[in-house]
Coordinates of N, CA and C in Angstrom, one line a residue:
M20 N -14.4 30.3 -10.9 CA -15.3 29.9 -12.1 C -15.9 28.5 -11.4
E21 N -17.3 28.4 -11.5 CA -18.2 27.4 -10.9 C -17.9 25.8 -11.6
S22 N -17.5 24.9 -11.0 CA -17.6 23.6 -11.4 C -18.7 22.9 -11.2
L23 N -19.1 22.2 -12.3 CA -20.4 21.6 -12.5 C -20.2 20.2 -11.9
N24 N -21.2 20.0 -11.1 CA -21.1 18.8 -10.1 C -19.7 18.2 -10.1
L25 N -19.6 18.2 -8.5 CA -18.1 17.5 -8.5 C -18.4 16.4 -7.5
Y26 N -17.7 15.3 -8.2 CA -17.7 14.4 -7.6 C -16.5 14.1 -6.6
T27 N -16.7 13.8 -5.3 CA -15.9 13.8 -4.5 C -15.5 12.5 -3.7
Y28 N -14.1 12.2 -3.8 CA -13.7 10.9 -3.0 C -12.9 10.8 -1.9
A29 N -12.7 12.1 -1.4 CA -12.1 12.0 0.2 C -11.7 13.5 -0.1
F30 N -11.5 13.5 1.9 CA -10.9 15.0 2.3 C -9.9 14.5 3.0
C31 N -8.6 15.4 3.2 CA -7.5 15.1 3.5 C -6.6 16.5 4.1
Q32 N -5.7 16.6 4.9 CA -5.4 17.7 5.1 C -4.5 18.3 4.1
T33 N -4.8 19.9 4.2 CA -4.2 20.1 3.0 C -2.3 20.2 3.4
L34 N -1.6 19.8 2.1 CA -0.4 19.7 2.3 C 0.6 20.7 2.0
N35 N 1.8 20.5 2.4 CA 3.1 21.7 1.9 C 3.3 20.7 0.5
I36 N 3.5 20.0 0.3 CA 3.8 19.0 -1.0 C 2.9 18.5 -1.3
P37 N 2.8 18.8 -3.0 CA 2.0 18.1 -3.8 C 1.2 16.7 -3.8
L38 N 0.5 16.3 -3.7 CA -0.1 15.1 -3.9 C 0.0 14.4 -5.3
N39 N 0.7 13.0 -5.4 CA 0.4 12.7 -6.5 C -1.0 11.8 -7.1
L40 N -2.0 12.9 -7.8 CA -3.4 12.6 -7.7 C -3.5 11.3 -9.0
P41 N -4.1 10.4 -8.5 CA -4.3 9.0 -9.1 C -5.3 9.4 -10.7
K42 N -5.4 8.6 -11.7 CA -6.2 9.0 -12.7 C -7.5 8.7 -12.2
G43 N -8.7 9.6 -12.6 CA -9.7 9.7 -12.3 C -10.6 8.3 -12.9
H44 N -12.2 8.5 -12.9 CA -12.9 7.2 -13.3 C -13.0 7.6 -14.8
A45 N -13.3 9.0 -15.1 CA -13.3 9.4 -16.6 C -12.8 10.9 -17.2
G46 N -12.1 11.5 -16.1 CA -11.3 12.2 -16.2 C -9.9 13.0 -15.0
Q47 N -9.9 14.1 -15.2 CA -8.7 14.3 -14.0 C -9.0 14.7 -12.7
L48 N -8.4 14.2 -11.9 CA -8.4 14.7 -10.3 C -8.0 16.2 -10.1
F49 N -8.9 16.8 -9.2 CA -8.0 17.9 -8.8 C -8.4 18.1 -7.2
L50 N -7.8 19.5 -6.7 CA -7.9 19.6 -5.3 C -8.8 21.1 -5.2
I51 N -9.7 20.7 -4.1 CA -10.4 22.3 -3.8 C -10.0 22.5 -2.2
N52 N -9.1 23.2 -1.9 CA -8.8 23.7 -0.7 C -9.7 24.9 0.4
S53 N -9.9 24.6 1.4 CA -10.5 25.4 2.5 C -10.2 25.2 3.7
S54 N -9.9 26.2 4.4 CA -9.6 25.7 6.2 C -8.7 24.9 6.3
G55 N -7.6 24.5 5.7 CA -6.6 23.7 6.1 C -7.2 22.4 5.2
I56 N -8.1 22.2 4.6 CA -8.8 20.6 4.4 C -9.0 21.0 3.0
S57 N -8.5 19.5 2.5 CA -8.5 19.4 0.7 C -9.5 18.4 0.4
A58 N -10.5 18.6 -0.5 CA -11.2 17.8 -1.0 C -10.7 17.1 -2.7
V59 N -10.7 15.6 -2.9 CA -10.0 15.4 -3.9 C -11.5 14.9 -4.6
V60 N -11.8 15.5 -6.2 CA -12.8 15.8 -6.6 C -12.5 15.5 -8.3
E61 N -13.6 15.0 -8.6 CA -13.6 14.8 -10.2 C -14.8 15.7 -10.7
Q62 N -14.4 16.5 -11.9 CA -15.6 17.2 -12.5 C -16.5 16.7 -13.2
G63 N -17.5 17.3 -13.3 CA -18.7 16.4 -14.5 C -19.2 14.7 -14.0
L64 N -18.9 14.2 -12.9 CA -19.0 13.1 -12.9 C -20.5 13.0 -11.6
S65 N -21.2 12.2 -12.4 CA -22.4 11.8 -10.8 C -22.8 10.3 -10.6
L66 N -23.2 9.8 -10.0 CA -23.7 8.2 -9.9 C -25.0 8.5 -10.7
E67 N -25.9 9.5 -10.7 CA -27.1 9.5 -11.5 C -27.0 9.3 -13.0
S68 N -25.6 9.8 -13.5 CA -25.5 9.5 -14.9 C -25.1 8.5 -15.5
V69 N -25.0 7.6 -14.5 CA -24.6 6.0 -15.3 C -25.7 5.2 -14.3
Q70 N -26.3 5.1 -13.5 CA -27.3 4.6 -12.5 C -28.0 3.6 -13.4
N71 N -28.3 3.8 -14.6 CA -29.0 2.8 -15.4 C -28.2 1.6 -16.3
N72 N -26.9 1.9 -16.2 CA -26.1 1.1 -16.8 C -25.3 0.2 -15.8
D73 N -25.5 -1.1 -15.3 CA -24.6 -1.5 -14.4 C -23.4 -2.0 -14.3
E74 N -22.7 -2.3 -15.8 CA -21.3 -2.2 -16.0 C -20.7 -0.8 -15.5
Q75 N -21.3 0.2 -15.9 CA -20.7 1.7 -15.3 C -20.6 1.7 -13.8
V76 N -21.9 1.2 -13.1 CA -21.6 1.8 -11.8 C -20.9 0.6 -11.3
I77 N -20.7 -0.6 -11.6 CA -19.6 -1.3 -10.9 C -18.1 -0.8 -11.3
K78 N -18.0 0.0 -12.5 CA -16.5 0.5 -12.5 C -16.4 1.3 -11.9
M79 N -17.5 2.5 -11.5 CA -17.2 3.6 -10.9 C -16.8 3.3 -9.5
V80 N -17.5 2.2 -8.6 CA -17.3 1.7 -7.3 C -15.6 1.1 -7.5
L81 N -15.6 0.6 -8.4 CA -14.1 0.2 -8.2 C -13.0 1.2 -8.3
D82 N -13.4 2.2 -9.2 CA -12.6 3.1 -9.4 C -12.6 4.1 -8.2
H83 N -13.5 4.0 -7.6 CA -14.0 4.7 -6.2 C -12.8 4.2 -5.1
D84 N -13.3 3.1 -4.9 CA -12.1 2.4 -3.9 C -10.7 2.8 -4.2
R85 N -10.2 2.4 -5.7 CA -8.8 2.4 -6.2 C -8.3 3.7 -5.9
I86 N -9.1 4.7 -6.1 CA -8.8 6.6 -5.9 C -8.4 6.5 -4.3
I87 N -9.1 6.3 -3.5 CA -8.9 6.0 -2.1 C -7.7 5.2 -1.5
R88 N -7.3 4.1 -2.1 CA -6.6 3.5 -1.8 C -5.0 4.1 -2.3
E89 N -5.1 4.6 -3.5 CA -4.0 5.2 -3.9 C -3.7 6.6 -3.2
L90 N -4.5 7.2 -2.9 CA -4.4 8.3 -2.0 C -3.9 7.9 -0.8
F91 N -4.5 7.1 -0.2 CA -4.0 6.6 1.3 C -2.5 6.1 1.1
Q92 N -1.8 5.8 0.3 CA -0.7 5.5 0.1 C 0.1 6.6 0.1
Q93 N -0.4 7.8 -0.1 CA 0.2 8.9 0.4 C 0.3 9.8 1.5
T94 N -1.1 9.5 2.3 CA -1.4 10.8 2.9 C -2.7 10.3 3.7
T95 N -2.9 10.5 4.9 CA -4.1 10.1 5.9 C -5.3 10.9 5.0
V96 N -6.2 10.0 4.9 CA -7.3 10.3 4.1 C -8.7 10.2 4.7
L97 N -9.5 11.1 4.5 CA -11.1 10.5 5.1 C -12.0 10.2 3.8
P98 N -12.1 8.9 3.7 CA -12.7 8.3 3.0 C -14.3 8.5 2.8
L99 N -15.0 9.2 1.8 CA -16.3 9.6 1.3 C -17.0 8.3 0.7
R100 N -18.2 8.3 1.1 CA -19.0 7.1 0.6 C -19.2 7.4 -0.8
F101 N -19.2 6.3 -1.7 CA -19.7 6.0 -2.8 C -20.7 7.0 -3.3
G102 N -20.5 7.9 -4.3 CA -21.9 8.6 -5.1 C -22.0 9.9 -4.1
T103 N -20.9 10.2 -3.6 CA -20.7 11.6 -2.9 C -20.5 12.9 -3.8
S104 N -21.1 13.9 -3.9 CA -21.1 15.1 -4.9 C -21.8 15.7 -4.4
F105 N -21.1 17.0 -5.1 CA -21.5 18.5 -4.9 C -21.8 19.5 -6.0
A106 N -22.9 20.2 -5.8 CA -23.6 20.7 -7.4 C -22.3 21.8 -7.7
S107 N -21.4 22.6 -6.9 CA -20.6 23.5 -7.3 C -19.7 23.3 -6.4
S108 N -18.7 24.4 -6.9 CA -17.5 24.6 -6.1 C -17.6 25.2 -4.9
D109 N -18.9 26.4 -4.9 CA -19.2 27.2 -4.1 C -19.7 26.2 -3.0
T110 N -20.7 25.0 -3.3 CA -21.2 24.0 -2.5 C -20.4 23.3 -1.7
L111 N -19.4 23.1 -2.1 CA -18.5 22.2 -1.4 C -17.8 23.0 -0.6
L112 N -17.0 24.3 -1.2 CA -16.5 25.1 -0.2 C -17.3 25.5 1.2
N113 N -18.5 25.8 1.0 CA -19.3 26.0 2.3 C -19.8 24.9 3.0
H114 N -19.6 23.7 2.5 CA -19.3 22.4 3.7 C -18.4 22.2 4.4
I115 N -17.0 22.5 3.5 CA -16.1 22.1 4.3 C -15.9 23.2 5.3
Q116 N -16.2 24.3 5.0 CA -16.2 25.5 6.0 C -16.7 25.2 7.3
F117 N -18.0 24.5 6.8 CA -18.6 24.6 8.0 C -18.7 23.1 8.9
H118 N -17.6 22.6 8.1 CA -17.6 20.7 9.1 C -15.9 20.7 9.3
A119 N -15.3 21.9 9.4 CA -13.8 22.1 8.9 C -13.3 21.1 10.2
E120 N -13.8 21.6 11.6 CA -13.1 21.7 12.8 C -13.5 19.8 13.1
E121 N -14.6 19.5 12.6 CA -15.2 18.2 12.7 C -14.1 17.3 11.6
Y122 N -13.6 17.6 10.9 CA -13.1 16.7 9.7 C -11.5 16.9 10.2
R123 N -10.9 18.0 10.9 CA -9.4 17.8 11.6 C -9.6 17.0 12.4
K124 N -10.8 16.9 13.2 CA -10.6 16.0 14.6 C -10.4 14.7 14.1
T125 N -11.4 14.1 12.8 CA -11.5 12.8 12.5 C -9.9 12.1 11.9
L126 N -9.2 13.6 11.3 CA -8.2 13.2 10.6 C -7.2 12.8 11.3
D127 N -7.1 13.6 12.5 CA -5.9 13.7 13.3 C -6.3 12.3 14.2
K128 N -7.4 11.6 14.5 CA -7.6 10.6 15.2 C -7.2 9.4 14.0
I129 N -6.8 9.4 13.1 CA -6.8 8.3 12.2 C -5.6 8.7 11.3
Q130 N -4.8 9.6 12.1 CA -3.5 9.9 11.4 C -2.7 8.8 11.5
G131 N -2.1 8.4 10.3 CA -0.8 7.3 10.4 C -1.6 6.1 10.9
K132 N -2.7 5.5 10.6 CA -3.4 4.5 11.0 C -3.7 3.7 10.1
T133 N -3.8 2.1 9.7 CA -4.3 1.7 9.1 C -5.5 0.4 9.3
E134 N -6.7 0.1 8.6 CA -7.7 -0.6 9.0 C -7.3 -1.8 8.6
Y135 N -7.7 -2.8 9.5 CA -7.6 -4.2 8.9 C -8.8 -5.1 9.3
N136 N -9.0 -6.0 8.6 CA -10.4 -6.7 8.6 C -10.1 -8.6 9.3
L137 N -10.4 -8.7 10.5 CA -10.3 -9.6 10.7 C -11.5 -10.6 10.8
K138 N -11.8 -11.9 9.9 CA -12.6 -12.4 9.8 C -12.4 -14.0 10.4
L139 N -13.8 -14.3 11.1 CA -13.3 -15.7 12.2 C -14.5 -16.2 11.7
V140 N -14.0 -17.7 11.1 CA -15.2 -18.4 10.7 C -15.0 -19.8 11.6
P141 N -16.4 -20.2 11.9 CA -16.2 -21.5 12.8 C -16.0 -22.8 12.3
R142 N -15.3 -23.7 12.9 CA -14.7 -25.0 12.3 C -16.0 -25.5 12.8
T143 N -16.4 -26.8 12.1 CA -17.5 -27.7 12.3 C -16.6 -29.3 12.9
V144 N -17.5 -30.1 13.7 CA -17.4 -31.3 13.9 C -17.7 -32.3 13.2
K145 N -16.9 -32.9 12.3 CA -17.6 -34.0 11.1 C -17.9 -35.1 12.2
E146 N -19.3 -35.8 11.7 CA -19.8 -36.8 12.3 C -18.6 -38.4 11.8
P147 N -18.5 -39.0 12.5 CA -17.6 -40.0 12.1 C -18.0 -41.1 11.3
V148 N -17.8 -41.5 10.1 CA -18.2 -42.4 9.4 C -18.6 -43.6 10.2
R149 N -19.8 -44.4 9.9 CA -20.2 -45.2 10.3 C -19.6 -46.5 9.9
S150 N -19.1 -47.2 10.8 CA -18.3 -48.3 10.7 C -19.5 -49.6 10.2
T151 N -18.7 -50.6 9.2 CA -19.6 -51.4 8.9 C -19.4 -52.5 9.4
V152 N -18.4 -52.7 10.6 CA -18.3 -53.6 11.4 C -19.1 -53.1 12.9
G153 N -19.5 -54.1 13.5 CA -20.2 -54.1 14.8 C -21.3 -53.6 14.6
G154 N -22.5 -53.9 15.7 CA -23.8 -54.0 15.6 C -24.4 -52.5 16.2
G155 N -25.7 -52.5 16.4 CA -26.3 -51.4 16.7 C -25.9 -50.6 17.9
R156 N -25.6 -51.5 19.0 CA -25.3 -51.0 20.5 C -23.8 -50.1 19.9
D157 N -22.9 -50.6 19.3 CA -21.9 -50.0 19.2 C -22.0 -48.7 18.2
Y158 N -23.1 -48.8 17.7 CA -23.3 -47.6 16.7 C -23.9 -46.4 17.7
F159 N -24.9 -47.1 18.3 CA -25.6 -45.7 19.5 C -24.6 -45.4 20.6
L160 N -23.2 -46.4 20.7 CA -22.6 -45.6 21.8 C -21.3 -44.7 20.9
A161 N -21.3 -45.1 19.7 CA -20.5 -43.8 19.4 C -21.3 -42.6 18.8
K162 N -22.2 -42.7 18.3 CA -23.4 -41.8 18.3 C -23.3 -40.6 19.4
K163 N -23.7 -41.6 20.7 CA -23.6 -40.6 21.8 C -22.3 -39.9 22.4
Q164 N -21.4 -40.7 21.8 CA -19.8 -39.9 22.3 C -19.6 -38.9 21.3
Y165 N -20.3 -39.1 19.8 CA -19.9 -37.8 19.1 C -20.8 -36.6 19.4
F166 N -22.0 -36.7 19.8 CA -22.8 -35.8 20.3 C -22.3 -35.0 21.6
E167 N -21.8 -35.8 22.6 CA -21.1 -35.2 23.7 C -20.3 -34.6 23.4
Y168 N -19.1 -34.8 22.5 CA -18.0 -34.2 22.0 C -18.6 -33.0 21.4
Q169 N -19.2 -33.1 20.4 CA -19.9 -31.8 19.6 C -20.5 -31.1 20.7
K170 N -21.0 -31.0 21.6 CA -21.5 -30.1 22.7 C -20.5 -29.4 23.4
T171 N -19.5 -30.4 23.9 CA -18.2 -29.8 24.7 C -17.4 -28.9 23.5
F172 N -17.3 -29.3 22.2 CA -16.8 -28.6 21.3 C -17.2 -27.1 20.9
M173 N -18.7 -27.0 21.1 CA -19.3 -25.8 21.0 C -19.3 -25.0 21.8
I174 N -19.2 -25.5 23.2 CA -19.0 -24.7 24.5 C -17.7 -23.9 24.2
S175 N -16.9 -24.9 24.1 CA -15.5 -24.5 23.9 C -15.2 -23.1 22.8
Q176 N -15.8 -23.5 21.4 CA -15.9 -22.4 20.5 C -16.5 -21.0 21.0
T177 N -17.8 -21.0 21.7 CA -18.4 -20.3 22.3 C -17.2 -19.4 23.2
D178 N -16.8 -19.9 24.3 CA -15.8 -19.2 24.8 C -14.7 -18.7 24.4
E179 N -14.0 -19.5 23.4 CA -13.0 -18.9 22.5 C -13.3 -17.5 22.1
K180 N -14.5 -17.4 21.4 CA -15.0 -16.3 20.7 C -14.9 -15.2 21.8
S181 N -15.8 -15.6 23.1 CA -16.0 -14.4 23.8 C -14.5 -13.6 24.5
S182 N -13.9 -14.6 24.6 CA -12.3 -14.4 25.1 C -11.9 -13.6 24.4
L183 N -11.8 -13.8 23.0 CA -10.7 -13.1 22.0 C -11.5 -11.6 21.9
I184 N -13.0 -11.5 21.4 CA -13.2 -10.4 21.4 C -13.2 -9.6 22.6
N185 N -13.2 -10.0 23.7 CA -12.8 -9.1 25.1 C -11.5 -8.7 24.8
L186 N -10.5 -9.6 24.7 CA -9.1 -9.4 24.5 C -9.0 -8.3 23.8
I187 N -9.5 -8.5 22.4 CA -9.0 -7.3 21.8 C -9.8 -6.1 21.8
T188 N -11.2 -6.0 22.1 CA -11.4 -4.7 22.6 C -10.6 -4.0 23.7
E189 N -10.1 -4.8 24.6 CA -9.6 -4.2 25.9 C -8.2 -3.7 25.5
I190 N -7.7 -4.1 24.2 CA -6.5 -3.6 23.6 C -6.5 -2.7 23.1
Y191 N -7.5 -2.9 21.9 CA -7.6 -1.4 21.1 C -8.9 -0.6 21.4
Q192 N -9.4 -0.7 22.3 CA -10.9 -0.1 23.0 C -11.6 0.5 21.8
S193 N -11.2 1.8 21.6 CA -12.1 2.8 20.5 C -12.0 2.7 18.8
S194 N -10.8 1.7 19.0 CA -10.3 1.5 17.5 C -10.7 -0.2 17.1
V195 N -11.9 -0.6 17.4 CA -12.2 -1.8 17.1 C -13.6 -1.8 17.4
I196 N -14.3 -2.4 16.1 CA -15.5 -2.5 15.8 C -15.7 -4.1 15.2
V197 N -16.4 -4.8 15.9 CA -17.4 -6.0 15.8 C -18.8 -6.4 15.4
Q198 N -18.7 -7.3 14.5 CA -19.9 -7.3 13.6 C -20.0 -9.0 13.5
N199 N -21.2 -9.2 13.9 CA -21.7 -10.6 14.0 C -22.6 -10.7 12.8
K200 N -22.1 -11.4 11.9 CA -22.6 -11.7 10.8 C -23.2 -13.4 10.5
G201 N -24.3 -13.8 11.1 CA -24.7 -15.1 10.9 C -23.6 -16.1 11.7
E202 N -22.8 -17.0 11.3 CA -21.9 -17.7 12.2 C -20.7 -16.9 12.1
E203 N -20.4 -15.9 11.1 CA -19.2 -15.3 10.9 C -18.9 -14.3 11.8
I204 N -17.8 -13.8 12.1 CA -17.7 -12.8 13.0 C -16.4 -12.1 12.2
K205 N -16.9 -10.6 11.9 CA -15.9 -9.6 11.7 C -15.5 -8.6 12.7
I206 N -14.0 -8.5 12.5 CA -13.8 -7.5 13.4 C -12.7 -6.3 12.8
Y207 N -13.4 -5.4 12.6 CA -12.0 -4.5 12.0 C -11.5 -3.5 13.4
I208 N -10.2 -3.6 13.0 CA -9.4 -2.9 14.1 C -8.6 -2.2 13.6
L209 N -8.1 -0.7 13.9 CA -7.4 0.5 13.6 C -6.0 0.4 14.1
V210 N -5.2 0.2 13.7 CA -3.5 0.1 13.9 C -2.7 1.2 13.3
S211 N -1.9 1.5 14.6 CA -1.0 2.6 14.1 C -0.1 2.1 13.1
D212 N 0.8 2.8 12.5 CA 2.1 1.9 12.0 C 2.9 1.6 12.8
Q213 N 3.3 2.3 13.6 CA 4.3 1.4 14.8 C 3.6 0.7 15.0
D214 N 2.8 0.3 15.4 CA 2.1 -1.2 15.8 C 1.8 -1.8 15.0
K215 N 2.1 -2.0 13.7 CA 1.8 -3.0 13.1 C 2.6 -4.4 12.9
P216 N 3.9 -4.5 13.3 CA 4.5 -5.6 13.8 C 4.0 -6.5 15.1
L217 N 3.8 -5.7 16.0 CA 3.1 -5.9 17.1 C 1.8 -6.7 16.9
F218 N 1.1 -6.1 16.2 CA -0.4 -6.6 15.4 C -0.4 -8.2 15.0
L219 N 0.8 -8.0 14.4 CA 0.9 -9.3 13.4 C 1.2 -10.5 14.5
E220 N 1.7 -10.0 15.2 CA 2.4 -10.9 16.2 C 1.0 -11.6 17.3
Q221 N 0.3 -10.3 17.6 CA -0.8 -11.2 18.3 C -1.8 -11.7 17.5
F222 N -2.1 -11.5 16.0 CA -2.7 -12.5 15.4 C -2.4 -13.8 15.1
L223 N -1.1 -14.0 15.3 CA -0.7 -15.5 15.5 C -1.1 -15.8 16.6
S224 N -1.0 -15.1 17.9 CA -1.3 -15.4 19.3 C -2.6 -16.0 19.2
W225 N -3.6 -14.9 18.5 CA -5.1 -15.3 18.8 C -5.4 -16.7 17.8
Q226 N -4.9 -17.0 17.0 CA -5.4 -18.3 16.4 C -4.8 -19.1 17.2
E227 N -3.5 -19.4 17.8 CA -3.0 -20.4 18.2 C -4.3 -20.6 19.8
A228 N -4.5 -19.5 20.2 CA -5.7 -19.4 21.2 C -7.1 -19.9 21.3
C229 N -7.3 -20.1 19.6 CA -8.7 -20.6 19.3 C -8.5 -21.2 18.3
P230 N -8.4 -22.4 18.7 CA -8.3 -23.6 17.7 C -9.3 -24.2 17.1
S231 N -10.6 -23.5 17.5 CA -12.0 -24.2 16.8 C -12.4 -23.0 16.0
W232 N -11.5 -22.1 15.6 CA -11.9 -21.2 14.5 C -10.8 -21.1 13.5
D233 N -11.6 -20.9 12.3 CA -10.6 -20.4 11.0 C -10.3 -18.8 11.1
F234 N -9.1 -18.4 11.0 CA -8.9 -16.7 11.2 C -8.3 -16.4 9.6
F235 N -9.2 -15.2 9.1 CA -8.7 -14.6 8.0 C -8.4 -13.0 8.0
L236 N -7.3 -12.9 7.7 CA -6.9 -11.6 7.9 C -6.8 -10.9 6.5
G237 N -7.4 -9.7 6.6 CA -7.5 -8.9 4.9 C -6.1 -7.9 4.9
E238 N -6.0 -7.3 3.8 CA -4.9 -6.4 3.6 C -5.3 -5.1 4.3
G239 N -4.2 -4.3 4.7 CA -4.2 -3.3 5.3 C -5.1 -2.3 4.1
L240 N -6.1 -1.2 5.0 CA -7.0 -0.5 4.2 C -7.3 0.8 4.7
P241 N -7.6 2.1 4.0 CA -8.1 3.1 4.4 C -9.0 2.8 5.6
P242 N -9.4 3.6 6.6 CA -9.9 3.5 7.8 C -11.5 3.6 7.3
Y243 N -12.2 2.8 6.7 CA -13.6 2.9 6.0 C -14.6 3.0 7.3
H244 N -14.0 2.0 8.2 CA -15.4 1.8 9.2 C -14.7 3.0 10.4
F245 N -14.1 3.9 10.4 CA -13.7 4.6 11.7 C -14.1 6.0 11.1
V246 N -14.6 6.5 10.5 CA -14.7 7.7 10.2 C -16.5 8.3 9.6

């Protein structure tokens, strides 16, 4: 029986034990299996049907992320982009069969691994409050000292950032993605389950080595940036 428009959340390896499928956006989720790969789908759901309703689009985005996270708590998943759908079960089955080897390799690569988002925000040097005591010479001397300190601080800040990125890239190699967004730095790291305690220790040591940066570590997520 053909399924009318299958919204697809993720692919995973076909398991011998049943998945506890989460609640869908509007209906029930179910699996379509082929070539050892399972697709988690919801029938009759499409982005086009809600694209003129901002509230529904936001809810659909949130549900998309929720469902992938709940699946990720049970097994390794290959998350799909928001809005991914197939016109019928035959179309989806053909897609899986054509890409089965590629998906198996990707799932093997991310097996038992969690993505962490490390954000670095540069600290700023505050200019000292001008004292009401003392004349112009003292003020200009303090100003000069401040600018010299600021220059030294910024050089040190740049060195800290470069050293940290080089260190993380050396440790995690192909499992790290660095994004420069303005002054902020975002580093996505794929960490295996057995290495999580070591990763958290490394995070603390990185903070200590970079006193001119504020560090923010996000929660563990499915490997969105590595598929």
